[in-house]
XYZ file of C-alpha atoms in Angstrom:
314
model
C -33.785 -2.888 -13.827
C -33.863 -2.492 -17.844
C -31.273 -5.154 -17.673
C -33.136 -7.329 -15.064
C -36.321 -7.652 -17.550
C -34.479 -8.328 -20.266
C -32.783 -11.564 -18.139
C -35.915 -12.519 -16.939
C -37.398 -12.573 -20.613
C -34.441 -14.505 -21.778
C -34.817 -17.175 -18.952
C -38.736 -17.748 -19.418
C -37.932 -17.823 -23.410
C -35.039 -20.303 -22.771
C -37.242 -21.906 -20.259
C -39.923 -22.798 -23.147
C -37.387 -23.202 -25.992
C -36.147 -26.057 -23.800
C -39.527 -27.691 -23.340
C -40.293 -27.814 -27.062
C -37.469 -28.991 -27.931
C -36.822 -31.710 -25.799
C -35.779 -33.846 -29.170
C -32.749 -31.251 -30.227
C -30.805 -32.313 -27.075
C -30.881 -35.719 -27.498
C -27.960 -37.255 -29.503
C -28.791 -38.810 -32.173
C -27.578 -42.105 -32.559
C -27.702 -44.798 -35.735
C -30.056 -47.413 -33.620
C -32.291 -45.823 -30.560
C -35.445 -46.158 -28.704
C -37.692 -43.070 -28.293
C -40.330 -42.537 -26.475
C -43.466 -41.314 -28.226
C -46.341 -41.678 -25.036
C -46.377 -42.307 -21.497
C -50.243 -42.321 -20.574
C -52.257 -45.393 -19.442
C -54.951 -46.324 -22.594
C -57.248 -43.492 -21.907
C -54.258 -40.912 -22.067
C -54.767 -37.263 -20.277
C -56.585 -35.747 -19.858
C -59.175 -38.240 -19.192
C -62.692 -39.157 -19.915
C -65.225 -37.762 -17.274
C -62.159 -36.917 -14.578
C -63.059 -33.683 -12.810
C -60.708 -34.162 -10.006
C -57.209 -31.750 -9.480
C -54.920 -33.959 -11.923
C -56.867 -33.792 -14.868
C -58.644 -30.169 -14.281
C -54.295 -29.077 -14.534
C -54.625 -29.543 -18.409
C -57.736 -27.521 -18.288
C -56.248 -24.602 -16.858
C -53.153 -24.576 -19.070
C -51.352 -26.105 -16.151
C -49.788 -29.471 -17.629
C -49.525 -30.807 -21.329
C -51.486 -33.655 -22.770
C -49.985 -36.997 -22.631
C -49.973 -39.183 -25.335
C -50.517 -42.811 -24.814
C -47.812 -45.139 -24.658
C -45.485 -46.068 -27.349
C -42.227 -46.659 -28.449
C -40.392 -45.753 -32.050
C -37.388 -47.295 -33.168
C -35.514 -45.769 -35.210
C -32.518 -46.668 -37.440
C -30.664 -43.738 -38.975
C -28.096 -46.103 -41.092
C -30.607 -48.570 -42.218
C -33.166 -45.724 -42.766
C -35.726 -47.737 -41.361
C -38.292 -46.704 -38.589
C -40.422 -49.341 -36.430
C -43.659 -48.404 -34.089
C -44.882 -50.424 -30.837
C -48.037 -49.936 -30.007
C -51.048 -48.632 -32.391
C -52.682 -45.919 -30.206
C -55.180 -43.290 -30.534
C -52.190 -40.839 -30.853
C -50.791 -42.546 -33.566
C -51.503 -39.905 -36.122
C -49.217 -37.316 -34.099
C -46.426 -39.983 -32.653
C -45.755 -40.864 -36.319
C -45.635 -37.310 -37.326
C -43.092 -36.707 -34.323
C -40.914 -39.924 -36.018
C -41.342 -38.303 -39.235
C -40.486 -34.775 -38.188
C -37.398 -35.326 -35.137
C -36.093 -38.724 -36.175
C -36.518 -40.036 -39.470
C -38.352 -39.222 -42.671
C -38.681 -41.704 -45.493
C -41.041 -42.399 -48.528
C -42.458 -44.960 -46.109
C -44.985 -43.735 -43.642
C -43.413 -46.796 -41.344
C -41.849 -49.789 -42.140
C -44.122 -51.859 -38.978
C -46.194 -51.676 -36.465
C -45.761 -54.107 -33.603
C -48.500 -54.489 -30.905
C -48.938 -56.050 -27.559
C -52.167 -56.859 -27.265
C -55.986 -56.143 -27.806
C -56.967 -53.090 -25.184
C -57.869 -49.791 -26.478
C -54.767 -48.011 -26.106
C -52.523 -50.365 -27.614
C -54.281 -51.390 -31.478
C -56.856 -48.979 -32.185
C -54.841 -46.175 -33.451
C -55.248 -49.215 -37.049
C -57.946 -47.064 -37.611
C -56.237 -44.278 -39.087
C -54.921 -46.634 -41.734
C -58.188 -47.672 -43.538
C -60.264 -45.782 -46.015
C -61.779 -42.752 -44.067
C -57.793 -41.891 -43.150
C -54.692 -42.636 -44.988
C -56.610 -45.044 -47.180
C -52.840 -46.969 -48.090
C -52.118 -50.269 -48.614
C -49.533 -52.281 -47.204
C -48.914 -51.191 -43.636
C -47.307 -54.290 -41.826
C -48.658 -55.032 -38.322
C -46.787 -57.312 -36.261
C -49.364 -59.383 -34.134
C -49.440 -62.990 -32.449
C -52.180 -65.549 -33.393
C -54.902 -64.384 -31.578
C -54.354 -60.805 -32.388
C -54.116 -62.039 -35.534
C -57.291 -64.263 -35.373
C -59.475 -60.741 -33.754
C -58.896 -58.263 -36.125
C -59.278 -60.890 -39.207
C -62.824 -61.697 -38.165
C -64.131 -58.319 -36.097
C -65.171 -54.963 -37.734
C -64.005 -52.446 -38.399
C -60.925 -53.820 -38.152
C -61.272 -56.646 -40.317
C -62.124 -54.033 -43.522
C -58.178 -53.055 -43.026
C -57.424 -56.958 -43.465
C -60.064 -57.086 -46.571
C -58.666 -53.906 -48.266
C -55.201 -54.637 -47.383
C -54.551 -51.574 -45.825
C -52.753 -53.662 -42.934
C -50.950 -56.693 -43.492
C -49.940 -59.471 -40.851
C -46.325 -60.525 -40.046
C -47.022 -63.455 -37.690
C -45.266 -63.268 -34.713
C -44.662 -66.446 -32.158
C -43.932 -66.808 -28.488
C -39.920 -66.317 -27.483
C -39.257 -66.426 -31.460
C -37.106 -63.757 -33.090
C -37.568 -61.195 -35.820
C -34.470 -60.157 -37.502
C -35.290 -56.794 -38.598
C -32.169 -56.043 -40.614
C -28.849 -56.385 -39.434
C -28.590 -54.189 -36.662
C -32.062 -55.077 -34.600
C -34.172 -57.855 -34.032
C -37.095 -58.142 -31.832
C -38.683 -60.777 -29.318
C -42.020 -61.198 -28.615
C -42.988 -62.863 -25.031
C -46.220 -63.822 -23.159
C -47.161 -62.145 -20.331
C -50.032 -62.722 -17.921
C -52.404 -60.036 -18.365
C -56.754 -59.558 -18.806
C -56.556 -61.124 -22.268
C -60.502 -60.936 -23.056
C -59.600 -60.772 -27.137
C -56.246 -61.541 -27.420
C -52.936 -62.611 -25.895
C -50.449 -60.194 -24.294
C -46.691 -59.854 -25.297
C -44.063 -57.820 -23.970
C -40.747 -57.628 -26.233
C -37.188 -58.100 -26.430
C -35.891 -55.498 -28.143
C -32.271 -55.801 -29.275
C -29.332 -53.315 -31.196
C -25.835 -54.143 -32.088
C -24.510 -52.442 -28.579
C -28.014 -52.630 -26.426
C -31.292 -54.551 -25.222
C -34.395 -53.174 -24.021
C -37.457 -54.880 -22.434
C -40.934 -53.283 -23.233
C -43.589 -54.314 -20.689
C -46.158 -52.061 -21.287
C -49.210 -54.085 -19.464
C -48.807 -57.119 -17.123
C -50.633 -58.307 -14.167
C -48.669 -58.842 -10.743
C -45.064 -59.908 -11.184
C -45.234 -62.805 -9.258
C -48.189 -63.935 -11.768
C -45.328 -64.321 -14.559
C -43.445 -67.455 -15.045
C -40.088 -65.411 -15.581
C -38.736 -63.264 -12.712
C -38.315 -59.876 -13.519
C -35.121 -58.989 -11.213
C -33.123 -61.645 -13.782
C -34.627 -60.253 -16.826
C -33.968 -56.933 -15.690
C -30.387 -57.765 -15.241
C -30.180 -59.108 -18.452
C -30.768 -56.202 -20.040
C -29.472 -52.170 -20.395
C -32.961 -50.925 -20.250
C -36.569 -51.734 -19.411
C -40.108 -49.858 -19.734
C -41.989 -51.314 -17.344
C -45.616 -51.162 -16.266
C -46.226 -48.218 -13.543
C -49.823 -47.749 -14.497
C -50.500 -46.949 -10.867
C -48.320 -45.999 -8.684
C -50.213 -47.595 -5.135
C -53.362 -49.396 -3.629
C -56.334 -47.609 -3.311
C -55.700 -44.996 -5.835
C -59.098 -45.349 -7.894
C -62.505 -45.519 -6.675
C -62.762 -49.047 -8.328
C -62.162 -52.392 -7.213
C -58.385 -52.538 -8.371
C -57.612 -56.712 -7.884
C -60.238 -56.172 -11.222
C -57.676 -54.446 -12.938
C -54.696 -55.720 -11.578
C -50.790 -54.242 -12.201
C -48.014 -53.778 -10.248
C -47.968 -50.648 -8.546
C -44.493 -48.444 -8.484
C -44.526 -49.185 -4.811
C -44.583 -52.949 -5.085
C -41.633 -52.510 -8.211
C -39.410 -50.563 -6.113
C -39.662 -52.572 -3.132
C -39.081 -55.451 -5.548
C -35.798 -54.310 -6.012
C -34.718 -52.205 -3.049
C -31.985 -55.017 -2.321
C -30.409 -54.698 -5.734
C -27.510 -52.000 -6.655
C -28.183 -48.733 -8.301
C -26.922 -49.969 -11.667
C -29.850 -52.386 -11.474
C -32.620 -49.653 -10.157
C -31.477 -47.444 -12.897
C -32.236 -49.681 -15.815
C -35.833 -49.833 -14.710
C -37.643 -46.638 -16.318
C -41.447 -46.695 -15.523
C -44.323 -45.899 -18.089
C -47.952 -46.284 -18.957
C -49.092 -43.952 -16.417
C -53.073 -43.705 -15.032
C -54.633 -40.046 -15.070
C -54.161 -40.489 -11.027
C -50.515 -41.645 -10.792
C -48.670 -39.074 -8.985
C -45.901 -40.056 -11.499
C -47.477 -38.062 -14.125
C -47.216 -34.971 -11.871
C -43.570 -33.611 -13.232
C -42.327 -32.700 -9.661
C -44.474 -34.827 -7.107
C -43.056 -35.570 -4.052
C -43.835 -39.467 -4.555
C -41.759 -39.595 -8.210
C -39.403 -37.241 -6.714
C -38.253 -40.013 -4.162
C -38.221 -42.796 -6.667
C -36.313 -41.195 -8.490
C -33.648 -40.840 -5.600
C -33.597 -44.186 -5.074
C -32.289 -44.932 -8.699
C -35.114 -45.648 -10.735
C -36.453 -43.439 -13.728
C -39.707 -42.452 -15.515
C -40.394 -42.178 -19.003
C -41.224 -38.813 -21.002
C -41.924 -38.061 -24.559
C -39.233 -37.633 -26.410
C -36.385 -39.359 -24.038
C -34.087 -41.927 -26.280
C -31.789 -44.976 -25.350
C -28.908 -46.071 -28.098
C -29.310 -49.522 -29.386
């Protein structure tokens, strides 16, 4: 009996350690991408949600999920970049320092995709009320740069030189160093304040796509299947699992449902399907639930789902 109790305690402790140390179990390559957040703009739990999906957090059954962001790390060059400036940016930058690369420079640059709240509002923490440091590089497209420059409170960041812009152009590659380069490309989305881009991130060995927000795939001038085949990994918009998931007209907030993307790739090889990593989940999306039947069925088909701490060599 005593042995049994000791065994149970050891098992529970081991499980807890495994959950808390995703990072320690990942290989540290010289250049890699790490997932720093997976939730849609409003995060998880979601404001005003009293449904089971979010009450699981308040009852202690499910942890908070940070808003979508990727870290790009070059151990050899001692540099790191952030894709998206989310409301969770403080802990995401701390994550990069604690688990990946600590340098004298908090971050070597931030790449923005567009002006929706989960993707740029974290810039506020670089201002005088928070970090107050000058010179943080922000890679932005023309409309995004114009929006931040001409509208407060973001314009104060520009005026005080808390952020300095590095201009991006559609399909024009930025060389970060000898090992890494990044190319932005326009995608169709609800562009109220700025254009929207995805990114191709290229290392010396592998290449990744990052498209956290887009309207339906057929609205894009490029073929998503062809684009996935050209790379080694593709982080794709998976905001909603299927139509009717929320009590709002979903045509007003178009995204490719996971069901639609899965159907689009149904005749492709397992190798191609395995390149797809779904990300950017709304709080209602069953893909946020670790053991949901919907998620398990899609995984059986060969697709992947992003989680915090996930890493991909470049």
